[in-house]
Amino acid sequence: MTDFLSRLKQYLPAAAICTDPDRMAPRLLDQRGRLHGAARALVLPGSVEEAERVIRLCNEYRVPIVPQAGNTGLVGGATPAADGRAILLGCDRLNRVRQMGAADFSMVAEAGCTLESLQRAAAAEGRLFPLWLASAGSARLGGLIGSNAGGTQVLRYGNTRELVLGIEAVLADGRRYNGLHSLRKRNIGYDLKQLLIGSEGTLGFVTAASLRLWPQPKGQACALVAVASIAAALTLFQQAQDMAGEVLTAFEIINAAAMQLVADQHAELARPFATTPAWTVLIELSGGESDAVLSERLCALLSAANTPDALVAQDLTQRQHFWGLRERIPSAQKRAGSSIKHDLSLPIAAIPEFVQQAAALLAAHMPLFEPVIFGHVGDGNLHFNLQYLGETGAARKLPVPAFDAAEQVANELLYPLVLACGGDLSAEHGIGRLRLSAAARYHDAGERALMATLKQAFDPLGLFNPGALLSGQGNL
Amino acid sequence: MTDFLSRLKQYLPAAAICTDPDRMAPRLLDQRGRLHGAARALVLPGSVEEAERVIRLCNEYRVPIVPQAGNTGLVGGATPAADGRAILLGCDRLNRVRQMGAADFSMVAEAGCTLESLQRAAAAEGRLFPLWLASAGSARLGGLIGSNAGGTQVLRYGNTRELVLGIEAVLADGRRYNGLHSLRKRNIGYDLKQLLIGSEGTLGFVTAASLRLWPQPKGQACALVAVASIAAALTLFQQAQDMAGEVLTAFEIINAAAMQLVADQHAELARPFATTPAWTVLIELSGGESDAVLSERLCALLSAANTPDALVAQDLTQRQHFWGLRERIPSAQKRAGSSIKHDLSLPIAAIPEFVQQAAALLAAHMPLFEPVIFGHVGDGNLHFNLQYLGETGAARKLPVPAFDAAEQVANELLYPLVLACGGDLSAEHGIGRLRLSAAARYHDAGERALMATLKQAFDPLGLFNPGALLSGQGNL
């Protein structure tokens, strides 16, 4: 097998192959620090041709391939097995914007571009690339596509799936997929790019994509609204859709526990309300009208909805403050100790009933954990996290075995309830390795069998990302 | 093989099986009257269970299956081969709206519902199902999904693909796909419904779908704008995106020949301009604002764009008049004689160059045909049709062999040019049977090989819609 590496070195420039343990170390640990992998090399092709050579050689030598982009995923989808047989296939050197099509609202970029660099490239031409995640500085396009990333503007602009017009990739068996067009409509057979989007690196390696751009909004308006219940939040959401549907860009929810955590852990952020409300909604409008016109529409909406406790941002600083409260929840949770994360997908109308039943179950069975609930309620996506409160006076950080056991209990309480409500285990984070056993247990067996049929057709040797997404593909 | 029909009769109610030649005849002829097929029976399951029984029996007896919904497609995708071996599998009896989710902007409907019935069901609950086609009264959901239908509001709301949240289907090998959720975000593996959307009935039979609904617009504004060139139309399109992107619902173009044909053939429609302009643009805005506010935004846009010849609709009657001009182009073409149809997909920015070069080629090589150009220019989708002008004084209807030969010449002139511009053969009509030889010739061979891999994985016996979309699957 040294043969494999020496052959690889013949095919690729030196910059494309790294076996230095220090450089590899951070890429072998997942974002949440829960998985530790090993790899024979980190391979960084600089062109689609180089990627083809790597993947064909891996086919020849039966070497597993774990694609990894920015390594910002939350479910361990880019961490190789500990046996060290795989290579890590990175897109760092594929980092050019190949083509800017401002006139037809599209651009072609390589998989290694960070989300922030894509946003900047679009903005420089008066366009908007509307994907918005907290990890924009390090998340890379290849990973955004592999995970079908969501974020805070999905309500208006869709998931990554809706923002990808075309894809260039090398498939698992070494065939190239030349789907890099920027057409809005193209009915010429199966839409193969859809297979790669959200496939978590199990079908091939994306090298570039053509992305859909939008006009830069001319104005924005933002408000924090205190509501007494999640049902009231949903009523407000329907009114917002009816009165401002086309400019409604975000509709986020934050429960009292989440708001309190941010206040405790991020004292630099002023508390918006004198008393923390049971639920806080963050609404944002944006579009082709001015700040003033949009603020007026927002005020009209809040007035029609009869929401007395509403703060409308008066300027950019205040808008950033409102968003800061929302975006600092994950870091506040981390500072406060251990938390079990969920990324639940629910039919929007089922959310109030789900939250009530879930809270009752958790109070009864997991009294040492407090539900920290926030997320993209307008998309039916709740981050329903459980913050460990600790025994009286004890540290709030659970050791790994106790944490794993508690997570198991939480899953067994929540997932059956989610499914009974017509929801599903993951809205935007995916399955990866950390949710694989849950998916094997709770995800529809018929659908998983169809996924296996597809995997078998495109990756008959099972080389791509074994142990992620699909079971029975090796494991950690 | 009589055995097959008698077994089928054991499994299904009498209403589900039709072998009456008179009832079958109109379903064996394609919408454009170009293909004449035959079938051993028209089978109409009334539930997903009945569909499963039919498809399993067809697998057992190796009987080909041609799914057919409203039979309104333009490429012969639902016409069986003339050998009469196949059954026609219709969705007529699957015609219920199963669930209306006005609160979360979704509904579940069976595949046999007509588009018009879906629009009405949504409107009754204050919601919008935004797909809009001239054939709304007869096109059925199953066909809209199979063809990934487009229409006149794609610019704002997307193709059928973007409007489908979940699908229930029986796949080619008889397995059921239970994907009928109404979730906005769901990252739990390969998005299998994407395979069925646009697959032209070659992978399975869709029985129901969960659809995304939108708020009913509160106001509308509509204008006809005369422009001197298609480049000027595109400049106007960019300004419209920038000034009114989120309320821009349609941006259609009509060339002088198309406008003249409508004036000639539909004398009941008043001519909007004293002199027919080289190009006419139809712009529509709609959204959560009133007619008055949207009209004001439209006037501001037209004023900023410096378009002196613009007519803004003053009321609903005038708006319907403007749309009537656009929607009567196909019938005017039919009345005027033979026409060769194209449904080209182009990068928006490449349209002016393409139109200029295509017109020059056609003038040189096909002087008896006049380009009648119209379509969804905001989506890069041109219906670039060629109207037969006839020899002097002769009938304007070409006999079949001469028409077929002319179509062949036109394709050989236009398709290479489309591809050179970064476009493709079909934007919204699909491939079916009528464009199959063109697809085999001009569509990327690598992509077609991947399609074949997928087909083989899900329909190993090649039973579903042989002769459509993919070559080498039998033919007429």
PDB file of C-alpha atoms in Angstrom, chain A residues 91-298:
ATOM      1  CA  CYS A  91     -11.147  21.013  -1.694  1.00  0.00           C
ATOM      2  CA  ASP A  92      -8.851  23.705  -0.228  1.00  0.00           C
ATOM      3  CA  ARG A  93      -6.973  24.185  -3.499  1.00  0.00           C
ATOM      4  CA  LEU A  94     -10.156  24.438  -5.540  1.00  0.00           C
ATOM      5  CA  ASN A  95     -10.831  27.968  -4.444  1.00  0.00           C
ATOM      6  CA  ARG A  96     -11.474  30.149  -7.476  1.00  0.00           C
ATOM      7  CA  VAL A  97     -14.587  31.953  -8.576  1.00  0.00           C
ATOM      8  CA  ARG A  98     -14.423  30.804 -12.186  1.00  0.00           C
ATOM      9  CA  GLN A  99     -17.083  33.033 -13.641  1.00  0.00           C
ATOM     10  CA  MET A 100     -19.245  35.914 -12.474  1.00  0.00           C
ATOM     11  CA  GLY A 101     -22.525  36.232 -14.337  1.00  0.00           C
ATOM     12  CA  ALA A 102     -23.977  39.336 -12.733  1.00  0.00           C
ATOM     13  CA  ALA A 103     -26.145  39.957 -15.804  1.00  0.00           C
ATOM     14  CA  ASP A 104     -27.956  36.671 -15.443  1.00  0.00           C
ATOM     15  CA  PHE A 105     -27.727  36.402 -11.678  1.00  0.00           C
ATOM     16  CA  SER A 106     -25.357  33.458 -11.497  1.00  0.00           C
ATOM     17  CA  MET A 107     -21.748  32.611 -10.724  1.00  0.00           C
ATOM     18  CA  VAL A 108     -19.539  29.557 -11.081  1.00  0.00           C
ATOM     19  CA  ALA A 109     -17.315  28.813  -8.104  1.00  0.00           C
ATOM     20  CA  GLU A 110     -15.078  25.968  -7.032  1.00  0.00           C
ATOM     21  CA  ALA A 111     -15.903  23.739  -4.104  1.00  0.00           C
ATOM     22  CA  GLY A 112     -13.205  25.126  -1.810  1.00  0.00           C
ATOM     23  CA  CYS A 113     -14.512  28.708  -1.768  1.00  0.00           C
ATOM     24  CA  THR A 114     -15.695  29.730   1.681  1.00  0.00           C
ATOM     25  CA  LEU A 115     -19.262  30.912   2.032  1.00  0.00           C
ATOM     26  CA  GLU A 116     -17.996  34.334   3.047  1.00  0.00           C
ATOM     27  CA  SER A 117     -15.872  34.627  -0.091  1.00  0.00           C
ATOM     28  CA  LEU A 118     -18.898  33.721  -2.206  1.00  0.00           C
ATOM     29  CA  GLN A 119     -21.033  36.335  -0.460  1.00  0.00           C
ATOM     30  CA  ARG A 120     -18.314  38.929  -1.073  1.00  0.00           C
ATOM     31  CA  ALA A 121     -17.798  38.031  -4.720  1.00  0.00           C
ATOM     32  CA  ALA A 122     -21.531  38.393  -5.346  1.00  0.00           C
ATOM     33  CA  ALA A 123     -21.810  41.644  -3.385  1.00  0.00           C
ATOM     34  CA  ALA A 124     -18.948  43.167  -5.363  1.00  0.00           C
ATOM     35  CA  GLU A 125     -21.181  42.879  -8.445  1.00  0.00           C
ATOM     36  CA  GLY A 126     -24.322  44.153  -6.738  1.00  0.00           C
ATOM     37  CA  ARG A 127     -25.704  40.665  -6.269  1.00  0.00           C
ATOM     38  CA  LEU A 128     -26.652  38.565  -3.265  1.00  0.00           C
ATOM     39  CA  PHE A 129     -25.676  34.980  -2.528  1.00  0.00           C
ATOM     40  CA  PRO A 130     -28.283  34.504   0.158  1.00  0.00           C
ATOM     41  CA  LEU A 131     -27.053  31.491   2.099  1.00  0.00           C
ATOM     42  CA  TRP A 132     -26.389  32.661   5.646  1.00  0.00           C
ATOM     43  CA  LEU A 133     -24.719  30.565   8.355  1.00  0.00           C
ATOM     44  CA  ALA A 134     -22.787  31.496  11.461  1.00  0.00           C
ATOM     45  CA  SER A 135     -19.806  29.506  10.118  1.00  0.00           C
ATOM     46  CA  ALA A 136     -19.636  31.482   6.834  1.00  0.00           C
ATOM     47  CA  GLY A 137     -15.946  32.252   7.316  1.00  0.00           C
ATOM     48  CA  SER A 138     -14.865  28.620   7.281  1.00  0.00           C
ATOM     49  CA  ALA A 139     -17.694  26.592   5.685  1.00  0.00           C
ATOM     50  CA  ARG A 140     -16.813  25.763   2.080  1.00  0.00           C
ATOM     51  CA  LEU A 141     -19.073  25.350  -0.925  1.00  0.00           C
ATOM     52  CA  GLY A 142     -18.378  21.622  -1.248  1.00  0.00           C
ATOM     53  CA  GLY A 143     -19.653  21.039   2.266  1.00  0.00           C
ATOM     54  CA  LEU A 144     -22.625  23.352   1.826  1.00  0.00           C
ATOM     55  CA  ILE A 145     -23.675  21.257  -1.154  1.00  0.00           C
ATOM     56  CA  GLY A 146     -22.896  17.916   0.471  1.00  0.00           C
ATOM     57  CA  SER A 147     -25.007  18.823   3.481  1.00  0.00           C
ATOM     58  CA  ASN A 148     -27.662  20.855   1.635  1.00  0.00           C
ATOM     59  CA  ALA A 149     -26.993  23.625   4.145  1.00  0.00           C
ATOM     60  CA  GLY A 150     -29.846  25.771   5.428  1.00  0.00           C
ATOM     61  CA  GLY A 151     -29.383  28.678   7.824  1.00  0.00           C
ATOM     62  CA  THR A 152     -31.375  31.786   8.611  1.00  0.00           C
ATOM     63  CA  GLN A 153     -32.650  32.894   5.191  1.00  0.00           C
ATOM     64  CA  VAL A 154     -34.143  29.637   3.912  1.00  0.00           C
ATOM     65  CA  LEU A 155     -37.658  30.971   4.361  1.00  0.00           C
ATOM     66  CA  ARG A 156     -37.033  33.488   1.599  1.00  0.00           C
ATOM     67  CA  TYR A 157     -34.364  31.972  -0.611  1.00  0.00           C
ATOM     68  CA  GLY A 158     -34.497  28.205  -0.009  1.00  0.00           C
ATOM     69  CA  ASN A 159     -31.860  25.711   1.065  1.00  0.00           C
ATOM     70  CA  THR A 160     -28.585  25.202  -0.787  1.00  0.00           C
ATOM     71  CA  ARG A 161     -30.534  22.858  -3.093  1.00  0.00           C
ATOM     72  CA  GLU A 162     -32.547  25.794  -4.422  1.00  0.00           C
ATOM     73  CA  LEU A 163     -29.407  27.886  -4.933  1.00  0.00           C
ATOM     74  CA  VAL A 164     -27.451  25.405  -7.055  1.00  0.00           C
ATOM     75  CA  LEU A 165     -28.005  25.596 -10.818  1.00  0.00           C
ATOM     76  CA  GLY A 166     -25.352  23.132 -11.910  1.00  0.00           C
ATOM     77  CA  ILE A 167     -22.582  20.918 -10.569  1.00  0.00           C
ATOM     78  CA  GLU A 168     -19.239  19.585 -11.737  1.00  0.00           C
ATOM     79  CA  ALA A 169     -18.133  16.481  -9.864  1.00  0.00           C
ATOM     80  CA  VAL A 170     -16.156  13.297 -10.032  1.00  0.00           C
ATOM     81  CA  LEU A 171     -18.405  10.399  -9.125  1.00  0.00           C
ATOM     82  CA  ALA A 172     -17.406   7.509  -6.907  1.00  0.00           C
ATOM     83  CA  ASP A 173     -16.436   5.240  -9.793  1.00  0.00           C
ATOM     84  CA  GLY A 174     -14.215   7.926 -11.344  1.00  0.00           C
ATOM     85  CA  ARG A 175     -16.656   9.140 -14.004  1.00  0.00           C
ATOM     86  CA  ARG A 176     -16.890  12.887 -14.389  1.00  0.00           C
ATOM     87  CA  TYR A 177     -20.271  14.602 -14.170  1.00  0.00           C
ATOM     88  CA  ASN A 178     -20.239  17.717 -16.361  1.00  0.00           C
ATOM     89  CA  GLY A 179     -23.348  19.481 -15.150  1.00  0.00           C
ATOM     90  CA  LEU A 180     -21.948  22.973 -14.783  1.00  0.00           C
ATOM     91  CA  HIS A 181     -24.572  25.047 -16.569  1.00  0.00           C
ATOM     92  CA  SER A 182     -26.347  28.133 -15.293  1.00  0.00           C
ATOM     93  CA  LEU A 183     -29.757  27.467 -16.814  1.00  0.00           C
ATOM     94  CA  ARG A 184     -32.908  28.236 -14.844  1.00  0.00           C
ATOM     95  CA  LYS A 185     -34.988  25.578 -16.584  1.00  0.00           C
ATOM     96  CA  ARG A 186     -33.665  22.411 -18.123  1.00  0.00           C
ATOM     97  CA  ASN A 187     -35.893  19.382 -18.616  1.00  0.00           C
ATOM     98  CA  ILE A 188     -33.704  16.928 -20.381  1.00  0.00           C
ATOM     99  CA  GLY A 189     -33.894  13.899 -18.139  1.00  0.00           C
ATOM    100  CA  TYR A 190     -33.106  13.024 -14.557  1.00  0.00           C
ATOM    101  CA  ASP A 191     -31.780  15.993 -12.600  1.00  0.00           C
ATOM    102  CA  LEU A 192     -28.577  14.279 -11.520  1.00  0.00           C
ATOM    103  CA  LYS A 193     -27.206  17.196  -9.494  1.00  0.00           C
ATOM    104  CA  GLN A 194     -30.036  16.638  -7.031  1.00  0.00           C
ATOM    105  CA  LEU A 195     -28.452  13.311  -6.089  1.00  0.00           C
ATOM    106  CA  LEU A 196     -25.217  14.965  -5.033  1.00  0.00           C
ATOM    107  CA  ILE A 197     -26.860  17.776  -3.071  1.00  0.00           C
ATOM    108  CA  GLY A 198     -27.356  16.512   0.474  1.00  0.00           C
ATOM    109  CA  SER A 199     -25.598  13.210  -0.197  1.00  0.00           C
ATOM    110  CA  GLU A 200     -22.934  13.915   2.458  1.00  0.00           C
ATOM    111  CA  GLY A 201     -20.035  12.899   0.247  1.00  0.00           C
ATOM    112  CA  THR A 202     -21.264   9.347  -0.251  1.00  0.00           C
ATOM    113  CA  LEU A 203     -21.671   9.465  -4.048  1.00  0.00           C
ATOM    114  CA  GLY A 204     -18.774  11.536  -5.305  1.00  0.00           C
ATOM    115  CA  PHE A 205     -16.642  14.632  -4.957  1.00  0.00           C
ATOM    116  CA  VAL A 206     -18.039  17.997  -6.040  1.00  0.00           C
ATOM    117  CA  THR A 207     -15.370  20.198  -7.645  1.00  0.00           C
ATOM    118  CA  ALA A 208     -17.427  23.250  -8.675  1.00  0.00           C
ATOM    119  CA  ALA A 209     -20.965  24.563  -8.854  1.00  0.00           C
ATOM    120  CA  SER A 210     -22.970  27.172 -10.655  1.00  0.00           C
ATOM    121  CA  LEU A 211     -24.905  29.228  -8.126  1.00  0.00           C
ATOM    122  CA  ARG A 212     -28.031  31.282  -8.335  1.00  0.00           C
ATOM    123  CA  LEU A 213     -27.666  34.910  -7.288  1.00  0.00           C
ATOM    124  CA  TRP A 214     -30.344  37.405  -6.261  1.00  0.00           C
ATOM    125  CA  PRO A 215     -30.612  41.180  -6.358  1.00  0.00           C
ATOM    126  CA  GLN A 216     -28.984  42.864  -3.358  1.00  0.00           C
ATOM    127  CA  PRO A 217     -31.806  44.054  -1.120  1.00  0.00           C
ATOM    128  CA  LYS A 218     -32.161  47.833  -1.067  1.00  0.00           C
ATOM    129  CA  GLY A 219     -33.647  47.947   2.400  1.00  0.00           C
ATOM    130  CA  GLN A 220     -34.171  45.951   5.552  1.00  0.00           C
ATOM    131  CA  ALA A 221     -36.319  46.032   8.653  1.00  0.00           C
ATOM    132  CA  CYS A 222     -35.940  43.908  11.736  1.00  0.00           C
ATOM    133  CA  ALA A 223     -37.903  43.426  14.953  1.00  0.00           C
ATOM    134  CA  LEU A 224     -37.840  41.417  18.150  1.00  0.00           C
ATOM    135  CA  VAL A 225     -41.314  40.474  19.307  1.00  0.00           C
ATOM    136  CA  ALA A 226     -42.248  39.027  22.684  1.00  0.00           C
ATOM    137  CA  VAL A 227     -45.006  36.420  22.467  1.00  0.00           C
ATOM    138  CA  ALA A 228     -46.680  34.433  25.210  1.00  0.00           C
ATOM    139  CA  SER A 229     -46.723  31.069  23.479  1.00  0.00           C
ATOM    140  CA  ILE A 230     -45.406  29.259  20.469  1.00  0.00           C
ATOM    141  CA  ALA A 231     -48.964  29.100  19.122  1.00  0.00           C
ATOM    142  CA  ALA A 232     -49.028  32.901  19.211  1.00  0.00           C
ATOM    143  CA  ALA A 233     -45.719  32.903  17.317  1.00  0.00           C
ATOM    144  CA  LEU A 234     -47.272  30.751  14.605  1.00  0.00           C
ATOM    145  CA  THR A 235     -50.302  33.017  14.322  1.00  0.00           C
ATOM    146  CA  LEU A 236     -47.881  35.907  13.866  1.00  0.00           C
ATOM    147  CA  PHE A 237     -46.028  33.878  11.233  1.00  0.00           C
ATOM    148  CA  GLN A 238     -49.208  33.370   9.214  1.00  0.00           C
ATOM    149  CA  GLN A 239     -50.012  37.067   9.413  1.00  0.00           C
ATOM    150  CA  ALA A 240     -46.471  37.895   8.334  1.00  0.00           C
ATOM    151  CA  GLN A 241     -46.799  35.549   5.355  1.00  0.00           C
ATOM    152  CA  ASP A 242     -50.094  37.086   4.335  1.00  0.00           C
ATOM    153  CA  MET A 243     -49.041  40.704   4.790  1.00  0.00           C
ATOM    154  CA  ALA A 244     -45.390  40.569   3.795  1.00  0.00           C
ATOM    155  CA  GLY A 245     -44.766  37.128   2.315  1.00  0.00           C
ATOM    156  CA  GLU A 246     -42.474  38.227  -0.476  1.00  0.00           C
ATOM    157  CA  VAL A 247     -40.230  40.360   1.717  1.00  0.00           C
ATOM    158  CA  LEU A 248     -40.273  38.070   4.745  1.00  0.00           C
ATOM    159  CA  THR A 249     -36.651  36.972   4.954  1.00  0.00           C
ATOM    160  CA  ALA A 250     -36.354  35.428   8.407  1.00  0.00           C
ATOM    161  CA  PHE A 251     -38.733  34.314  11.109  1.00  0.00           C
ATOM    162  CA  GLU A 252     -36.720  32.914  14.012  1.00  0.00           C
ATOM    163  CA  ILE A 253     -37.820  31.880  17.463  1.00  0.00           C
ATOM    164  CA  ILE A 254     -35.960  31.874  20.798  1.00  0.00           C
ATOM    165  CA  ASN A 255     -37.344  30.472  24.054  1.00  0.00           C
ATOM    166  CA  ALA A 256     -36.768  32.061  27.454  1.00  0.00           C
ATOM    167  CA  ALA A 257     -34.050  29.577  28.454  1.00  0.00           C
ATOM    168  CA  ALA A 258     -32.062  30.350  25.304  1.00  0.00           C
ATOM    169  CA  MET A 259     -32.418  34.111  25.788  1.00  0.00           C
ATOM    170  CA  GLN A 260     -31.419  33.788  29.428  1.00  0.00           C
ATOM    171  CA  LEU A 261     -28.308  31.774  28.535  1.00  0.00           C
ATOM    172  CA  VAL A 262     -27.177  34.437  26.088  1.00  0.00           C
ATOM    173  CA  ALA A 263     -27.748  37.127  28.736  1.00  0.00           C
ATOM    174  CA  ASP A 264     -25.727  35.119  31.270  1.00  0.00           C
ATOM    175  CA  GLN A 265     -22.865  34.153  28.995  1.00  0.00           C
ATOM    176  CA  HIS A 266     -22.638  37.203  26.747  1.00  0.00           C
ATOM    177  CA  ALA A 267     -22.964  40.118  29.133  1.00  0.00           C
ATOM    178  CA  GLU A 268     -21.740  42.437  26.345  1.00  0.00           C
ATOM    179  CA  LEU A 269     -25.148  42.093  24.683  1.00  0.00           C
ATOM    180  CA  ALA A 270     -27.846  44.237  26.310  1.00  0.00           C
ATOM    181  CA  ARG A 271     -31.067  42.472  27.266  1.00  0.00           C
ATOM    182  CA  PRO A 272     -33.750  43.599  24.852  1.00  0.00           C
ATOM    183  CA  PHE A 273     -36.704  43.188  27.235  1.00  0.00           C
ATOM    184  CA  ALA A 274     -36.898  44.090  30.926  1.00  0.00           C
ATOM    185  CA  THR A 275     -38.332  40.672  31.682  1.00  0.00           C
ATOM    186  CA  THR A 276     -37.310  37.772  29.448  1.00  0.00           C
ATOM    187  CA  PRO A 277     -40.438  36.740  27.518  1.00  0.00           C
ATOM    188  CA  ALA A 278     -41.563  33.114  27.241  1.00  0.00           C
ATOM    189  CA  TRP A 279     -40.785  33.276  23.530  1.00  0.00           C
ATOM    190  CA  THR A 280     -39.074  35.894  21.402  1.00  0.00           C
ATOM    191  CA  VAL A 281     -39.562  36.098  17.657  1.00  0.00           C
ATOM    192  CA  LEU A 282     -37.009  37.722  15.368  1.00  0.00           C
ATOM    193  CA  ILE A 283     -38.611  38.944  12.141  1.00  0.00           C
ATOM    194  CA  GLU A 284     -36.690  40.375   9.232  1.00  0.00           C
ATOM    195  CA  LEU A 285     -38.017  41.923   6.058  1.00  0.00           C
ATOM    196  CA  SER A 286     -35.795  42.823   3.118  1.00  0.00           C
ATOM    197  CA  GLY A 287     -36.277  43.655  -0.529  1.00  0.00           C
ATOM    198  CA  GLY A 288     -36.342  46.215  -3.282  1.00  0.00           C
ATOM    199  CA  GLU A 289     -37.899  48.923  -1.102  1.00  0.00           C
ATOM    200  CA  SER A 290     -36.089  51.296   1.248  1.00  0.00           C
ATOM    201  CA  ASP A 291     -35.455  50.725   4.968  1.00  0.00           C
ATOM    202  CA  ALA A 292     -38.160  53.280   5.709  1.00  0.00           C
ATOM    203  CA  VAL A 293     -40.830  51.601   3.564  1.00  0.00           C
ATOM    204  CA  LEU A 294     -40.004  48.174   4.953  1.00  0.00           C
ATOM    205  CA  SER A 295     -40.053  49.471   8.539  1.00  0.00           C
ATOM    206  CA  GLU A 296     -43.461  50.884   7.849  1.00  0.00           C
ATOM    207  CA  ARG A 297     -44.665  47.528   6.527  1.00  0.00           C
ATOM    208  CA  LEU A 298     -43.209  45.801   9.565  1.00  0.00           C
TER     209      LEU A 298
END
